[in-house]
CSV table of C-alpha atoms in Angstrom, one decimal:
chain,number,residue,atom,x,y,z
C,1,UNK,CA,115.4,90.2,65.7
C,2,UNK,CA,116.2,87.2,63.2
C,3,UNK,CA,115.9,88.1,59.2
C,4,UNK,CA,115.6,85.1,56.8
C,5,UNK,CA,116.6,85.2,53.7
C,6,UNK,CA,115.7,82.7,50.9
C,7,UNK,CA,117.0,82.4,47.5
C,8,UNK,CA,115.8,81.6,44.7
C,9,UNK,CA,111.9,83.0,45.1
C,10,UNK,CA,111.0,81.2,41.8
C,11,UNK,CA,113.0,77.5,40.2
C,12,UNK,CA,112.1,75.5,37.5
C,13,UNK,CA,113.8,71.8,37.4
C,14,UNK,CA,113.4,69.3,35.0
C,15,UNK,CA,111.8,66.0,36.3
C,16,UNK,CA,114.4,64.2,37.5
C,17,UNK,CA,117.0,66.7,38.2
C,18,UNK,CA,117.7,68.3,41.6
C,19,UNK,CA,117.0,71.5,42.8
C,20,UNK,CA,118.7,73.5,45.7
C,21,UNK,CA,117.0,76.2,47.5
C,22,UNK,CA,119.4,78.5,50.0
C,23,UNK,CA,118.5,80.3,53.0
C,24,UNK,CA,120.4,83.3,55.3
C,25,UNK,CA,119.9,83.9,58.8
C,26,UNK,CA,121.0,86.3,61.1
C,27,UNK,CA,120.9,85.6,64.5
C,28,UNK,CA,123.6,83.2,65.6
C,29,UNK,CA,121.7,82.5,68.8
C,30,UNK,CA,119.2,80.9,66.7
C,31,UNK,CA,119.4,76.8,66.4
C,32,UNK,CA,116.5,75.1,65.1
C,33,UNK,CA,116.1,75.1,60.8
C,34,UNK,CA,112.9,73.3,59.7
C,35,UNK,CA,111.4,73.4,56.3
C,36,UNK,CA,108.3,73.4,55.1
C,37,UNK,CA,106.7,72.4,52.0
C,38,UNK,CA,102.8,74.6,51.3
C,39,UNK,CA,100.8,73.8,48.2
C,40,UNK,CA,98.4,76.2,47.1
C,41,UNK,CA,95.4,76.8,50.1
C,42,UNK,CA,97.1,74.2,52.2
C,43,UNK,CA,98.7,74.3,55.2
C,44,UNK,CA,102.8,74.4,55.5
C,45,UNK,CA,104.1,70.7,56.6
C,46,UNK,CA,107.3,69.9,57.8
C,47,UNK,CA,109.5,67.9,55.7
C,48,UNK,CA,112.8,68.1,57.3
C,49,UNK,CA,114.7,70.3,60.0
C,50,UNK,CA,117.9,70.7,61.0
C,51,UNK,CA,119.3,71.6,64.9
C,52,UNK,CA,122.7,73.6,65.2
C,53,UNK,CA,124.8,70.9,66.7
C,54,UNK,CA,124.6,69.0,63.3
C,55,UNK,CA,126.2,69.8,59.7
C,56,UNK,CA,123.3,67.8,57.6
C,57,UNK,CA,120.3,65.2,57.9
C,58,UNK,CA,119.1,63.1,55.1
C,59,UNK,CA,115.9,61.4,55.0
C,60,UNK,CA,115.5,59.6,51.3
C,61,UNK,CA,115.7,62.2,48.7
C,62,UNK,CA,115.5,65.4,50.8
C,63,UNK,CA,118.8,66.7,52.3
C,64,UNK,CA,119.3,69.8,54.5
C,65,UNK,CA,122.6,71.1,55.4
C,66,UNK,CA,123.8,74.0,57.8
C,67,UNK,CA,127.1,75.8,58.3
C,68,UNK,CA,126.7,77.7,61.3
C,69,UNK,CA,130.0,79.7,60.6
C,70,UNK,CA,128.5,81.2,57.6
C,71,UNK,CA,124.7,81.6,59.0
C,72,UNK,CA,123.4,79.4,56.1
C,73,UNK,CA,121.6,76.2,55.3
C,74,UNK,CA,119.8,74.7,52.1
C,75,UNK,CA,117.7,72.0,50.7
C,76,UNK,CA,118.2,69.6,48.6
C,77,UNK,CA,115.8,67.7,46.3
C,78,UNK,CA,117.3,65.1,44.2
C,79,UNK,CA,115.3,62.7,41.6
C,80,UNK,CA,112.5,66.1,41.3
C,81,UNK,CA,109.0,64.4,40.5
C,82,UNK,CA,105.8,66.4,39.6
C,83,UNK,CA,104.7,66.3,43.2
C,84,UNK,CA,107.6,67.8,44.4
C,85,UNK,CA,106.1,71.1,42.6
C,86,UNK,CA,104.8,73.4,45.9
C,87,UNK,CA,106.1,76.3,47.3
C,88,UNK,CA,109.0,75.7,50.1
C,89,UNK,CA,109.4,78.1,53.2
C,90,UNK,CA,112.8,77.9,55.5
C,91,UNK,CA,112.7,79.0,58.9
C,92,UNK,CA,114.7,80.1,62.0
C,93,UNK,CA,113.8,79.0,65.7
C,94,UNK,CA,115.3,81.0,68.2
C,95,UNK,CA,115.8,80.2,71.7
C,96,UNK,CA,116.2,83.0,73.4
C,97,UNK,CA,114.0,83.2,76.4
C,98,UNK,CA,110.8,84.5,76.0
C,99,UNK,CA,111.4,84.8,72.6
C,100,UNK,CA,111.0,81.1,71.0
C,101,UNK,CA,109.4,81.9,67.8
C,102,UNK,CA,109.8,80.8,63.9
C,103,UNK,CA,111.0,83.6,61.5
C,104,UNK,CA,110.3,82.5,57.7
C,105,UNK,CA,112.0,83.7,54.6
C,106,UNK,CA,110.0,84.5,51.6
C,107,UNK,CA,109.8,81.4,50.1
C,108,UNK,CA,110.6,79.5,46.8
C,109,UNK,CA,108.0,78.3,44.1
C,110,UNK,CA,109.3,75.1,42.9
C,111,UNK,CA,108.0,73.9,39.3
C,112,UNK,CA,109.2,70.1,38.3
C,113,UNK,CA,108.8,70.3,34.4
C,114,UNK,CA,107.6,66.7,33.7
Y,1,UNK,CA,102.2,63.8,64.3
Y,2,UNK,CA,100.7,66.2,66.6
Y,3,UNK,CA,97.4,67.6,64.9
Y,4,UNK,CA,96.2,71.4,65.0
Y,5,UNK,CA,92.7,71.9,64.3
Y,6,UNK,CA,92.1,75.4,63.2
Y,7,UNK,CA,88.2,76.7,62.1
Y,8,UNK,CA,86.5,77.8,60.4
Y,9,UNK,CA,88.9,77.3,57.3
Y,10,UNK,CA,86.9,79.7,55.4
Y,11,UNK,CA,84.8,82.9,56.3
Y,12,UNK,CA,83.4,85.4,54.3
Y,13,UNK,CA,81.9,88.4,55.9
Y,14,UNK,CA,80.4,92.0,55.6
Y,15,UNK,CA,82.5,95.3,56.4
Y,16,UNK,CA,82.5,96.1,60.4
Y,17,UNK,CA,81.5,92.8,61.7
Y,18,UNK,CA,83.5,90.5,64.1
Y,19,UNK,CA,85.1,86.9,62.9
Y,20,UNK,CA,86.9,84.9,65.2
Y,21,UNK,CA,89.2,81.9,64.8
Y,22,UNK,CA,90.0,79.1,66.5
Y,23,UNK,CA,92.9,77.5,67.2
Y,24,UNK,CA,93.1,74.0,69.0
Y,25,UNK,CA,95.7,71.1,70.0
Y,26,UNK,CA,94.0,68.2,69.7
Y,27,UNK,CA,96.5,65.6,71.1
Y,28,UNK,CA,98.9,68.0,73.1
Y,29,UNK,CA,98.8,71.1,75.1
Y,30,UNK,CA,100.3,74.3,74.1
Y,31,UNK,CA,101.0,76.9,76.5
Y,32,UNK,CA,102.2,78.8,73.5
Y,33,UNK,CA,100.4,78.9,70.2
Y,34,UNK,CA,101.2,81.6,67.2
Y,35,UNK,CA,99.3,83.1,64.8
Y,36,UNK,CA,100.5,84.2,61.0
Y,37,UNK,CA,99.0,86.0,58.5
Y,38,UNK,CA,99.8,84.8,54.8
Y,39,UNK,CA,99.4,86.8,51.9
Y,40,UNK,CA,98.9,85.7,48.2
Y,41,UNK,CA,102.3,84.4,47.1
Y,42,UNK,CA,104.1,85.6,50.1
Y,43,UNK,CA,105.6,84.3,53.1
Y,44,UNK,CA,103.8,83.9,56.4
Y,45,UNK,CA,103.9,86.8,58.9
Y,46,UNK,CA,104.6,86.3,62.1
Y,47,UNK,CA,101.2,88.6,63.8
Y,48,UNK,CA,101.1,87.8,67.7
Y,49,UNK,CA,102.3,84.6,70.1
Y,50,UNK,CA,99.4,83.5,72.3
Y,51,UNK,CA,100.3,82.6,75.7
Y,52,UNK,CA,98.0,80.6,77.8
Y,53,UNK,CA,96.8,82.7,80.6
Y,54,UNK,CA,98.5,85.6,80.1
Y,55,UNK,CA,98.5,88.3,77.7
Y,56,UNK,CA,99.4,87.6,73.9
Y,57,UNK,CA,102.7,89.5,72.4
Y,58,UNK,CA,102.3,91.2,69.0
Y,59,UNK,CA,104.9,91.8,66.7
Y,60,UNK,CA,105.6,95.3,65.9
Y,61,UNK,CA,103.1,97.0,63.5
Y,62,UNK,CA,100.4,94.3,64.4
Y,63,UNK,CA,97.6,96.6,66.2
Y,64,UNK,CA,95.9,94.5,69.5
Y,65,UNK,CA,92.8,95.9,69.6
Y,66,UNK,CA,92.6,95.1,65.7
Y,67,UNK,CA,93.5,91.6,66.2
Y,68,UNK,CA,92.2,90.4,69.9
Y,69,UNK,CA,93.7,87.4,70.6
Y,70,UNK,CA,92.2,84.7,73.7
Y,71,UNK,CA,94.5,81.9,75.0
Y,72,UNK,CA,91.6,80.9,77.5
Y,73,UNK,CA,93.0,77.0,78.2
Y,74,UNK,CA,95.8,75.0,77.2
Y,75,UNK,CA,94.4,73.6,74.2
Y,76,UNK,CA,92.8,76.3,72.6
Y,77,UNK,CA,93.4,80.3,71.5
Y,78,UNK,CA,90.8,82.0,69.3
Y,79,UNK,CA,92.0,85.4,67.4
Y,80,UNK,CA,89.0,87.9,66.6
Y,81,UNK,CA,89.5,90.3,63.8
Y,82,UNK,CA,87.3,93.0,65.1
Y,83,UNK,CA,86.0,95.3,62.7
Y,84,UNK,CA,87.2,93.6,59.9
Y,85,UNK,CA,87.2,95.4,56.5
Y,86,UNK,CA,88.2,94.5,52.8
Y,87,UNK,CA,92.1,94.9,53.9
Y,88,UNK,CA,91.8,92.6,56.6
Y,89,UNK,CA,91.5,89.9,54.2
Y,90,UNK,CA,94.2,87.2,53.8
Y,91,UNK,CA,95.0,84.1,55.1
Y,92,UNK,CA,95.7,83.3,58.4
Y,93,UNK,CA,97.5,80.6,60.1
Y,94,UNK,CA,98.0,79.2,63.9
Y,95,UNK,CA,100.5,77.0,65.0
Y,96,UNK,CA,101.6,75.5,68.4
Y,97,UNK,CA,104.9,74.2,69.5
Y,98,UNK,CA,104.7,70.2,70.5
Y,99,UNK,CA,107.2,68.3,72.3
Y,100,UNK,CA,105.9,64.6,71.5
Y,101,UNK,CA,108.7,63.5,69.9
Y,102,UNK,CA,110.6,64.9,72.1
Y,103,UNK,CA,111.8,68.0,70.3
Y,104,UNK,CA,110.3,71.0,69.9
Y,105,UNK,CA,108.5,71.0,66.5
Y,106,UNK,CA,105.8,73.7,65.1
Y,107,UNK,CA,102.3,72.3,63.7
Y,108,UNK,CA,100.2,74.5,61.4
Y,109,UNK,CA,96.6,74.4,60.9
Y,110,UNK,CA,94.7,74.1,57.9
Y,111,UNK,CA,94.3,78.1,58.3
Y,112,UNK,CA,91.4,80.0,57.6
Y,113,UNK,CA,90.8,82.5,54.6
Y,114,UNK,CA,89.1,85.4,55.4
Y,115,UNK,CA,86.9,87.5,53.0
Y,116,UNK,CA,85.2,90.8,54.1
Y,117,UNK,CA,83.3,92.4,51.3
């Protein structure tokens, strides 16, 4: 099955500053890369995702690129603000029939130091 | 977006009883809904994928008369924690696949923590 890995589990950014979280996946077959954003007790909401057939998606200061070659996509936060402090969960959709389900990696406590 | 509406979104119970939770699509059906468990400052666990009308599947490890799970229409699927006892509690989550915007994109609801004393 797919393993996600996500590094770093713990970052600390200065307001203002960017941060960059990474993720591994395994399965090549796989070809959908959302990301979610889960503040304490809350449910996990989608900021941005990413499909295979495309090497990166903006939408204002989020960023998410993949390289399929290498099995690896990140995030990318610039101009951090104190409610960008949450902890952020990658994910792997794969397609393979009968199969279609999300496999998380272990997530990353962001904390924007005002 | 779509909306899931998952209760309760808190339980707390005593030692052997039953607790079930429910899972709905408000605005779209789901032939397919999923259920996580989350534990404190981990990542979410994939437990079983509810299929409407059929059985669920359970990821390995994940015992199915421990964790019944009902995907009785397309708009709903309830997961009953039978037996539950202090180990059982955590956090769990549902989500359903929804293809409004044309894509397929996962919703979670607000999940529900569970207590057993």
């Amino acid at each position: 099955g797919e393993n996600v890995e996500q590094h770093p589990s713990t970052l600390s950014v200065q307001e203002g500053d960017s941060a960059v979280i990474k993720c591994t996946y395994s399965d090549s077959a796989s070809n959908y890369f959302p990301w979610y954003k889960q503040e304490l007790g809350k449910r996990p909401q989608l900021i941005i995702d990413i499909r295979s057939n495309v090497g990166e998606k903006k939408d204002q200061r989020i960023a998410v690129t993949l390289n399929k070659t290498a099995k690896h996509f990140s995030l990318h936060i610039t101009e951090t603000q104190p409610e960008d402090s949450a902890v952020y969960f990658c994910a792997a959709y794969g397609s393979n029939f009968g199969n279609e389900k999300l496999t998380f990696g272990t997530g990353t406590r962001l904390t924007i130091i005002p | 977006g779509a909306v899931v509406s998952q209760h309760p979104s808190r339980v707390i119970c005593k030692s052997g009883t039953s607790v079930k939770i429910e899972c709905r699509s408000l605005d779209f059906q789901a032939t397919t809904m999923f259920w996580y468990r989350q534990f404190p400052k981990q990542s979410l666990m994939l437990m079983a994928t509810s299929n409407e009308g059929s059985k669920a599947t359970y990821e390995q490890g994940v015992e199915k008369d421990k964790f019944l799970i009902n995907h009785a229409s397309l708009t709903l699927s309830t997961l009953t924690v039978t037996s539950a006892h202090p180990e059982d509690s955590s956090f769990y989550i549902c989500s359903a696949p929804s293809y409004l915007a044309g894509e397929n994109i996962q919703y979670f609801g607000a999940g529900t923590r569970l207590s057993v004393l």
